[in-house]
Amino acid sequence: MTVSTNSPRGSYWITTFGCQMNKADSERMAGILESMGYSQGHGEHSADLVLYNTCTIRDNAEQKVYSYLGRQAQRKRENPHLTLVVAGCVAQQEGESLLRRVPELDLVMGPQHANRLDVLLAQVEAGQQVVATEEHHILEDITTARRDSSVCGWVNVIYGCNERCTYCVVPSVRGQEQSRLPEAIKLEMEGLAAQGFKEITLLGQNIDAYGRDLPGITPEGRRSHTLTDLLHQVHDVEGIERIRFATSHPRYFTDRLIDACADLPKVCEHFHIPFQSGDDELLRAMARGYTVDRYRRIIERIRSRMPEASISADAIVAFPGESDAQYRRTLALIEEIGFDLVNTAAYSPRPNTPAATWPNQLTEAVKVERLQEINALVEQTAKARSARYAGRSVEVLAEGVNPKDSSQLMGRTRTNRLTFFPIAKADGSSHKAGDLVTVTIDQVRPFSLSGKLG
């Protein structure tokens, strides 16, 4: 539980690596620090407490953390009063070995301990060097996050992951699935609505698994807590105009969920559903639990119910043993489906994952070549998808001023396209963050749009 204090403790700086879950964790940890009396600093090289919330999904993200830590360790040797914290997935993965590598660290804490930051820092202030990576039940989140946006907010609905994809380190660093109760989720959303938030993204590492660890069976014999049920339960929160969710898993994505998204007006027509590979043999090697045809049927069902829906995804190239023909099937699937966005990555061996030990690893040269080719295709496909907006009027939720042009606001369409438009209205007044604005698109780019008012 966070204990409030009015005593100033200096400044803090949080650097966040990785996924939306990490960003949400960082917001909560910032809220805890401010309730303890810290204030947000002006940079990591002047703050009194520096926290790195880390990602281990790929090796380059992990190595970047060590580079940052090297500079902070030097600061710590010159200023022993500096508090140095590593949180997140690298902390969970490395544990005490991080202290051996960077003995200047004060606190190493895994993702399950984000809500206990105040308790752990109290141990640091008592003179301890703390490692918190043990399995921990995530108690209902009673912290107050320091939100980076005043319009769009993250709400965690399920922590952890029970999947065992052969390339993925997430289950070993984020722990077993733990679903929050729907009443608590709705209460948090009502609190955000009262603060003026307009859009909520429900978050989970595998959000379609929501509720399967909660008790209850309906008279029809299905689980009484599912993501579909949750969407119905939170849809009527007054003040919230838009609802999104991420990240989905094709194995658990149901027709019932698609129907709910089509029927509930606040749920945005945007789906992020990773496919990872366009080849069934590779999907089996990845232990993904679905086929390419199964994935196609999901997309077909979405587009039959919501023709305007945007589809984004994740894909891995150069997975161990991936032949050129298998790689080409991934390219073919991208062309066939016409994704609005695909996040791509070359396979990176991760500790304690089966695929990392396989002998059929591909060379770095192959990884670079395939990644460059697939990225070019993704941009081409995204450009083709963006073209459909030209000349159309779309609803944009204004999120803030364009940092590159102070005469413009920026926000997102319901389909999640970043859009820029003028602040000034014809009558001389101005739009502001939080406004829902009708924009007529006159410029299209692969990953963003621009338009005029009306």
Coordinates of C-alpha atoms in Angstrom, one line a residue:
M1 CA 0.0 0.0 0.0
T2 CA 1.4 3.4 -0.9
V3 CA 2.0 5.7 2.1
S4 CA 1.6 9.4 1.3
T5 CA 4.1 12.0 2.6
N6 CA 4.5 15.7 2.2
S7 CA 8.3 15.5 2.7
P8 CA 10.2 16.3 -0.4
R9 CA 12.7 13.6 -1.4
G10 CA 14.2 15.0 -4.5
S11 CA 13.6 14.3 -8.2
Y12 CA 13.0 11.0 -10.1
W13 CA 13.4 9.9 -13.7
I14 CA 11.9 6.8 -15.2
T15 CA 13.1 5.5 -18.6
T16 CA 10.7 2.9 -20.1
F17 CA 11.7 0.2 -22.6
G18 CA 9.3 -2.2 -24.4
C19 CA 5.6 -2.8 -24.4
Q20 CA 2.4 -1.1 -23.4
M21 CA 2.4 -3.2 -20.2
N22 CA 5.7 -1.6 -19.2
K23 CA 4.4 1.9 -20.0
A24 CA 1.4 1.2 -17.7
D25 CA 3.7 -0.1 -15.0
S26 CA 5.9 3.0 -15.3
E27 CA 2.9 5.3 -14.9
R28 CA 1.9 3.5 -11.7
M29 CA 5.5 3.6 -10.3
A30 CA 5.7 7.3 -11.1
G31 CA 2.5 7.8 -9.1
I32 CA 4.0 5.9 -6.1
L33 CA 7.1 8.0 -6.2
E34 CA 5.1 11.3 -6.3
S35 CA 3.0 10.1 -3.4
M36 CA 6.3 9.5 -1.5
G37 CA 7.4 13.1 -2.1
Y38 CA 9.5 12.8 -5.2
S39 CA 8.9 15.2 -8.1
Q40 CA 9.6 14.4 -11.7
G41 CA 13.1 15.5 -12.8
H42 CA 14.4 17.1 -15.9
G43 CA 16.6 14.2 -17.1
E44 CA 18.2 10.9 -16.0
H45 CA 21.6 12.5 -15.5
S46 CA 20.4 15.0 -12.9
A47 CA 17.7 13.1 -11.0
D48 CA 18.1 11.8 -7.4
L49 CA 16.4 8.5 -8.2
V50 CA 16.8 6.9 -11.6
L51 CA 14.6 3.9 -12.5
Y52 CA 14.9 1.8 -15.7
N53 CA 11.8 -0.2 -16.5
T54 CA 13.3 -2.8 -18.7
C55 CA 12.4 -5.2 -21.6
T56 CA 14.0 -8.5 -22.4
I57 CA 11.9 -9.5 -25.4
R58 CA 14.9 -8.9 -27.7
D59 CA 18.6 -8.8 -27.0
N60 CA 19.2 -5.3 -28.3
A61 CA 16.7 -3.8 -25.8
E62 CA 18.5 -5.6 -23.0
Q63 CA 22.0 -4.5 -24.1
K64 CA 20.7 -0.9 -24.3
V65 CA 19.8 -1.1 -20.6
Y66 CA 23.3 -2.2 -19.6
S67 CA 24.7 0.7 -21.6
Y68 CA 22.5 3.2 -19.7
L69 CA 23.4 1.5 -16.4
G70 CA 27.1 1.9 -17.0
R71 CA 26.7 5.7 -17.1
Q72 CA 24.6 5.7 -14.0
A73 CA 27.0 3.5 -12.1
Q74 CA 29.7 6.1 -12.7
R75 CA 27.3 8.8 -11.4
K76 CA 26.6 6.7 -8.3
R77 CA 30.3 6.3 -7.6
E78 CA 30.6 10.1 -7.6
N79 CA 27.3 10.7 -5.8
P80 CA 26.5 7.8 -3.3
H81 CA 23.1 9.5 -2.5
L82 CA 21.8 8.6 -6.0
T83 CA 19.2 5.8 -5.8
L84 CA 19.5 3.4 -8.8
V85 CA 16.6 1.0 -9.6
V86 CA 16.2 -1.6 -12.3
A87 CA 12.6 -2.8 -12.7
G88 CA 10.8 -4.9 -15.3
C89 CA 11.7 -8.0 -17.3
V90 CA 15.5 -7.8 -17.3
A91 CA 15.4 -7.4 -13.5
Q92 CA 13.2 -10.5 -13.2
Q93 CA 15.3 -12.5 -15.6
E94 CA 18.7 -11.5 -14.2
G95 CA 17.9 -11.1 -10.5
E96 CA 20.9 -11.1 -8.2
S97 CA 23.3 -11.5 -11.1
L98 CA 22.5 -7.9 -12.0
L99 CA 24.0 -6.8 -8.7
R100 CA 27.2 -8.7 -9.5
R101 CA 27.3 -7.0 -12.8
V102 CA 26.3 -3.6 -11.5
P103 CA 27.0 -3.5 -7.8
E104 CA 26.0 0.2 -7.6
L105 CA 22.3 -0.8 -7.9
D106 CA 20.1 -0.2 -4.9
L107 CA 17.0 -2.2 -6.0
V108 CA 16.2 -4.9 -8.6
M109 CA 12.5 -5.6 -8.9
G110 CA 10.4 -7.8 -11.3
P111 CA 7.2 -6.6 -12.9
Q112 CA 5.0 -8.3 -10.3
H113 CA 6.4 -6.0 -7.7
A114 CA 5.7 -2.6 -9.4
N115 CA 2.9 -1.8 -7.0
R116 CA 5.2 -2.4 -4.0
L117 CA 7.8 0.2 -5.0
D118 CA 7.3 2.3 -1.9
V119 CA 7.8 -0.7 0.4
L120 CA 10.9 -1.8 -1.4
L121 CA 12.4 1.7 -1.4
A122 CA 11.8 1.9 2.4
Q123 CA 14.1 -1.1 2.7
V124 CA 16.7 0.7 0.5
E125 CA 16.4 3.7 2.7
A126 CA 17.1 1.4 5.7
G127 CA 20.4 0.5 4.1
Q128 CA 19.6 -2.7 2.3
Q129 CA 20.4 -3.6 -1.3
V130 CA 17.1 -5.3 -2.4
V131 CA 16.3 -7.9 -5.0
A132 CA 12.5 -8.6 -5.4
T133 CA 12.0 -11.2 -8.0
E134 CA 10.1 -13.9 -6.1
E135 CA 6.6 -15.0 -7.4
H136 CA 4.2 -12.5 -6.0
H137 CA 0.4 -12.3 -6.1
I138 CA -0.5 -9.0 -7.6
L139 CA -2.9 -7.4 -5.1
E140 CA -5.7 -5.2 -6.4
D141 CA -4.0 -2.1 -7.8
I142 CA -4.7 0.7 -5.3
T143 CA -1.9 3.0 -6.5
T144 CA -2.6 6.2 -8.3
A145 CA -0.8 6.3 -11.6
R146 CA 0.9 9.4 -12.9
R147 CA -0.5 9.3 -16.4
D148 CA 1.5 10.5 -19.4
S149 CA -1.7 11.5 -21.2
S150 CA -4.8 13.3 -19.8
V151 CA -6.9 11.9 -22.6
C152 CA -6.0 8.2 -23.2
G153 CA -5.3 5.8 -20.3
W154 CA -4.1 2.2 -19.9
V155 CA -6.0 -0.1 -17.6
N156 CA -4.5 -3.5 -16.8
V157 CA -7.0 -6.3 -16.8
I158 CA -4.8 -9.4 -16.7
Y159 CA -1.1 -9.8 -15.6
G160 CA 1.2 -12.5 -16.7
C161 CA 1.0 -15.2 -19.4
N162 CA 0.5 -19.0 -19.3
E163 CA 1.5 -19.6 -22.9
R164 CA 4.7 -21.4 -23.7
C165 CA 5.7 -20.0 -27.1
T166 CA 9.2 -21.4 -27.7
Y167 CA 10.8 -18.0 -28.5
C168 CA 9.2 -15.9 -25.8
V169 CA 10.6 -15.0 -22.4
V170 CA 7.5 -13.3 -21.1
P171 CA 6.0 -16.1 -19.0
S172 CA 9.2 -16.6 -17.1
V173 CA 9.6 -12.9 -16.3
R174 CA 6.0 -11.8 -15.9
G175 CA 4.6 -14.8 -14.1
Q176 CA 1.3 -16.7 -14.3
E177 CA -1.9 -15.1 -15.4
Q178 CA -3.7 -13.1 -12.8
S179 CA -7.0 -11.5 -13.8
R180 CA -8.4 -8.5 -12.0
L181 CA -12.0 -8.5 -11.0
P182 CA -14.4 -6.8 -13.4
E183 CA -15.8 -4.6 -10.7
A184 CA -12.3 -3.2 -9.9
I185 CA -11.6 -2.6 -13.6
K186 CA -14.8 -0.7 -14.0
L187 CA -14.1 1.3 -10.9
E188 CA -10.7 2.4 -12.2
M189 CA -12.3 3.4 -15.5
E190 CA -14.9 5.4 -13.7
G191 CA -12.2 7.2 -11.9
L192 CA -10.4 8.0 -15.1
A193 CA -13.6 9.2 -16.7
A194 CA -14.1 11.6 -13.7
Q195 CA -10.6 13.0 -14.4
G196 CA -11.6 13.7 -18.1
F197 CA -10.1 10.7 -19.8
K198 CA -11.9 9.9 -23.1
E199 CA -10.2 6.7 -24.3
I200 CA -9.2 3.5 -22.4
T201 CA -7.0 0.7 -23.6
L202 CA -7.5 -2.5 -21.7
L203 CA -4.2 -4.3 -21.4
G204 CA -3.0 -7.8 -21.0
Q205 CA 0.0 -9.8 -22.2
N206 CA -2.6 -12.3 -23.5
I207 CA -5.8 -10.3 -23.1
D208 CA -8.1 -13.0 -24.6
A209 CA -7.2 -15.2 -21.6
Y210 CA -8.9 -12.7 -19.3
G211 CA -11.0 -14.4 -16.6
R212 CA -10.0 -18.0 -17.1
D213 CA -8.4 -17.9 -13.6
L214 CA -11.5 -16.4 -12.1
P215 CA -14.3 -18.7 -10.7
G216 CA -17.7 -19.0 -12.2
I217 CA -19.6 -20.9 -14.9
T218 CA -22.8 -19.6 -16.7
P219 CA -26.0 -21.7 -17.0
E220 CA -24.9 -22.3 -20.7
G221 CA -21.7 -24.0 -19.4
R222 CA -19.1 -21.4 -20.4
R223 CA -16.8 -19.3 -18.2
S224 CA -18.7 -16.4 -16.6
H225 CA -15.6 -14.1 -16.9
T226 CA -14.3 -13.5 -20.4
L227 CA -13.0 -10.5 -22.3
T228 CA -16.3 -10.4 -24.2
D229 CA -18.2 -10.2 -20.9
L230 CA -15.8 -7.6 -19.6
L231 CA -16.4 -5.4 -22.6
H232 CA -20.1 -5.5 -22.0
Q233 CA -19.6 -4.7 -18.3
V234 CA -17.5 -1.6 -18.8
H235 CA -19.0 -0.3 -21.9
D236 CA -21.5 2.0 -20.1
V237 CA -18.9 4.0 -18.1
E238 CA -20.1 7.5 -18.6
G239 CA -17.5 9.9 -20.1
I240 CA -15.4 7.2 -21.8
E241 CA -15.9 7.6 -25.5
R242 CA -13.6 4.9 -26.9
I243 CA -12.4 1.5 -25.7
R244 CA -9.5 -0.6 -27.2
F245 CA -7.8 -3.7 -26.0
A246 CA -4.4 -5.4 -26.6
T247 CA -2.7 -7.8 -27.1
S248 CA -4.8 -10.6 -28.6
H249 CA -3.8 -14.2 -29.3
P250 CA -5.4 -16.0 -32.3
R251 CA -5.7 -19.2 -30.3
Y252 CA -8.4 -17.6 -28.1
F253 CA -9.9 -15.0 -30.4
T254 CA -13.6 -15.9 -30.7
D255 CA -16.6 -15.1 -32.9
R256 CA -18.4 -14.0 -29.8
L257 CA -15.7 -11.4 -29.1
I258 CA -15.9 -10.1 -32.7
D259 CA -19.7 -9.8 -32.4
A260 CA -19.3 -7.8 -29.2
C261 CA -16.8 -5.4 -30.8
A262 CA -19.2 -4.9 -33.8
D263 CA -22.2 -4.4 -31.5
L264 CA -20.7 -2.1 -28.8
P265 CA -20.4 1.4 -30.2
K266 CA -17.5 2.5 -28.0
V267 CA -15.2 -0.4 -28.9
C268 CA -13.0 0.9 -31.7
E269 CA -12.6 -0.9 -35.1
H270 CA -9.0 -1.7 -34.5
F271 CA -7.5 -5.1 -33.7
H272 CA -3.9 -6.0 -32.9
I273 CA -3.6 -9.7 -33.5
P274 CA 0.0 -11.1 -33.9
F275 CA 0.4 -13.9 -36.5
Q276 CA 4.2 -14.3 -36.1
S277 CA 4.6 -16.5 -39.2
G278 CA 2.7 -17.3 -42.4
D279 CA 3.9 -20.9 -42.3
D280 CA 2.1 -23.7 -40.4
E281 CA 5.3 -25.7 -39.7
L282 CA 6.9 -22.7 -38.1
L283 CA 3.8 -21.9 -36.1
R284 CA 4.0 -25.4 -34.7
A285 CA 7.7 -25.0 -33.9
M286 CA 6.8 -21.7 -32.2
A287 CA 4.0 -23.5 -30.2
R288 CA 1.5 -20.9 -31.2
G289 CA -1.5 -23.2 -31.2
Y290 CA -3.2 -22.1 -34.5
T291 CA -2.8 -22.4 -38.2
V292 CA -2.6 -19.8 -41.0
D293 CA -6.1 -20.8 -42.1
R294 CA -7.4 -20.2 -38.6
Y295 CA -5.8 -16.8 -38.6
R296 CA -7.3 -16.0 -42.0
R297 CA -10.8 -16.9 -40.8
I298 CA -10.5 -14.5 -37.8
I299 CA -9.6 -11.7 -40.2
E300 CA -12.4 -12.6 -42.6
R301 CA -14.9 -12.7 -39.7
I302 CA -13.8 -9.2 -38.5
R303 CA -14.0 -7.7 -41.9
S304 CA -17.4 -9.3 -42.6
R305 CA -18.8 -7.6 -39.4
M306 CA -16.7 -4.4 -39.5
P307 CA -15.5 -3.7 -43.1
E308 CA -13.6 -0.5 -42.0
A309 CA -11.7 -2.3 -39.2
S310 CA -7.9 -1.9 -39.2
I311 CA -5.7 -4.9 -38.5
S312 CA -2.2 -4.7 -37.0
A313 CA 0.0 -7.6 -36.1
D314 CA 3.5 -8.8 -35.1
A315 CA 5.7 -11.0 -37.2
I316 CA 9.1 -12.7 -36.6
V317 CA 11.5 -13.4 -39.4
A318 CA 14.6 -15.7 -39.3
F319 CA 13.2 -18.0 -36.6
P320 CA 15.4 -21.0 -36.2
G321 CA 15.2 -23.3 -39.3
E322 CA 13.1 -20.8 -41.3
S323 CA 13.6 -21.6 -45.0
D324 CA 13.4 -19.0 -47.7
A325 CA 10.1 -20.6 -48.8
Q326 CA 8.7 -20.4 -45.3
Y327 CA 9.7 -16.8 -45.0
R328 CA 8.1 -16.0 -48.4
R329 CA 4.8 -17.4 -47.0
T330 CA 5.0 -14.7 -44.3
L331 CA 5.4 -12.1 -47.0
A332 CA 2.5 -13.5 -49.0
L333 CA 0.2 -13.4 -45.9
I334 CA 1.0 -9.7 -45.4
E335 CA 0.2 -9.0 -49.0
E336 CA -3.0 -11.1 -48.9
I337 CA -4.4 -9.6 -45.7
G338 CA -3.3 -6.1 -46.3
F339 CA -2.4 -5.1 -42.7
D340 CA -2.6 -1.5 -41.6
L341 CA 0.6 -2.1 -39.6
V342 CA 2.9 -5.0 -38.8
N343 CA 5.5 -4.8 -36.0
T344 CA 8.4 -6.8 -37.3
A345 CA 11.5 -8.3 -35.6
A346 CA 14.3 -10.6 -36.5
Y347 CA 14.4 -13.6 -34.2
S348 CA 16.5 -13.0 -31.1
P349 CA 17.5 -16.0 -28.8
R350 CA 16.3 -15.3 -25.3
P351 CA 17.5 -17.0 -22.1
N352 CA 15.5 -20.0 -20.8
T353 CA 13.5 -20.4 -24.0
P354 CA 13.6 -23.7 -26.0
A355 CA 14.3 -22.1 -29.4
A356 CA 17.4 -20.5 -28.1
T357 CA 19.1 -23.9 -27.7
W358 CA 18.2 -25.2 -31.1
P359 CA 21.1 -25.8 -33.5
N360 CA 19.4 -24.4 -36.6
Q361 CA 19.9 -20.7 -35.8
L362 CA 20.1 -18.4 -38.9
T363 CA 23.0 -16.0 -39.5
E364 CA 22.8 -12.3 -38.7
A365 CA 23.2 -11.6 -42.4
V366 CA 20.0 -13.5 -43.2
K367 CA 18.2 -11.8 -40.4
V368 CA 19.2 -8.3 -41.6
E369 CA 18.2 -9.1 -45.2
R370 CA 14.8 -10.6 -44.4
L371 CA 14.0 -7.8 -41.9
Q372 CA 14.8 -5.1 -44.5
E373 CA 12.6 -6.8 -47.1
I374 CA 9.7 -7.4 -44.9
N375 CA 9.8 -3.8 -43.6
A376 CA 9.7 -2.5 -47.1
L377 CA 6.6 -4.6 -47.8
V378 CA 4.9 -3.5 -44.5
E379 CA 5.4 0.2 -45.5
Q380 CA 4.0 -0.5 -49.0
T381 CA 1.0 -2.3 -47.5
A382 CA 0.4 0.4 -44.9
K383 CA 0.5 3.1 -47.7
A384 CA -2.1 1.2 -49.7
R385 CA -4.3 1.0 -46.6
S386 CA -3.9 4.7 -45.8
A387 CA -5.0 5.6 -49.3
R388 CA -8.6 4.6 -48.4
Y389 CA -8.8 7.7 -46.1
A390 CA -8.1 10.3 -48.8
G391 CA -10.9 12.7 -49.1
R392 CA -12.9 11.1 -46.3
S393 CA -14.2 12.6 -43.1
V394 CA -13.1 10.8 -40.0
E395 CA -13.5 11.2 -36.3
V396 CA -10.3 12.0 -34.5
L397 CA -9.8 12.1 -30.7
A398 CA -7.4 15.0 -30.1
E399 CA -4.5 14.0 -27.8
G400 CA -2.2 17.0 -27.8
V401 CA -0.3 19.5 -29.8
N402 CA 1.9 18.3 -32.7
P403 CA 5.5 18.8 -31.2
K404 CA 6.7 19.6 -34.8
D405 CA 4.0 22.2 -35.6
S406 CA 2.3 24.1 -32.8
S407 CA -0.5 25.2 -35.1
Q408 CA -1.7 21.5 -35.2
L409 CA -3.2 19.0 -32.9
M410 CA -2.6 15.3 -33.3
G411 CA -4.8 12.4 -32.4
R412 CA -6.0 9.0 -33.6
T413 CA -8.9 7.8 -35.7
R414 CA -11.0 5.0 -34.3
T415 CA -9.0 2.7 -36.5
N416 CA -5.8 4.0 -34.8
R417 CA -4.3 6.1 -37.6
L418 CA -2.2 9.0 -36.2
T419 CA -3.8 12.2 -37.7
F420 CA -2.7 15.8 -37.7
F421 CA -5.2 18.7 -38.1
P422 CA -5.4 22.5 -37.4
I423 CA -6.1 23.7 -33.8
A424 CA -7.9 26.8 -34.9
K425 CA -11.6 26.7 -35.9
A426 CA -13.2 29.0 -38.5
D427 CA -14.7 31.1 -35.7
G428 CA -11.3 31.8 -34.2
S429 CA -11.7 29.5 -31.2
S430 CA -9.5 26.5 -30.8
H431 CA -9.9 22.7 -30.4
K432 CA -8.1 21.2 -27.4
A433 CA -6.9 17.8 -26.2
G434 CA -9.9 15.6 -25.4
D435 CA -12.1 16.9 -28.2
L436 CA -13.7 14.6 -30.7
V437 CA -13.1 16.3 -34.0
T438 CA -14.3 15.7 -37.6
V439 CA -11.3 15.9 -40.0
T440 CA -11.4 15.6 -43.8
I441 CA -8.2 13.9 -44.9
D442 CA -6.2 15.6 -47.6
Q443 CA -2.8 13.9 -47.1
V444 CA -2.1 10.2 -46.6
R445 CA 1.2 8.6 -45.6
P446 CA 2.0 5.0 -44.7
F447 CA 1.6 5.5 -41.0
S448 CA -0.2 8.8 -40.5
L449 CA -2.7 11.2 -42.0
S450 CA -3.3 15.0 -42.2
G451 CA -6.5 16.9 -42.8
K452 CA -8.6 20.0 -42.4
L453 CA -11.5 20.6 -40.1
G454 CA -14.9 19.5 -41.1

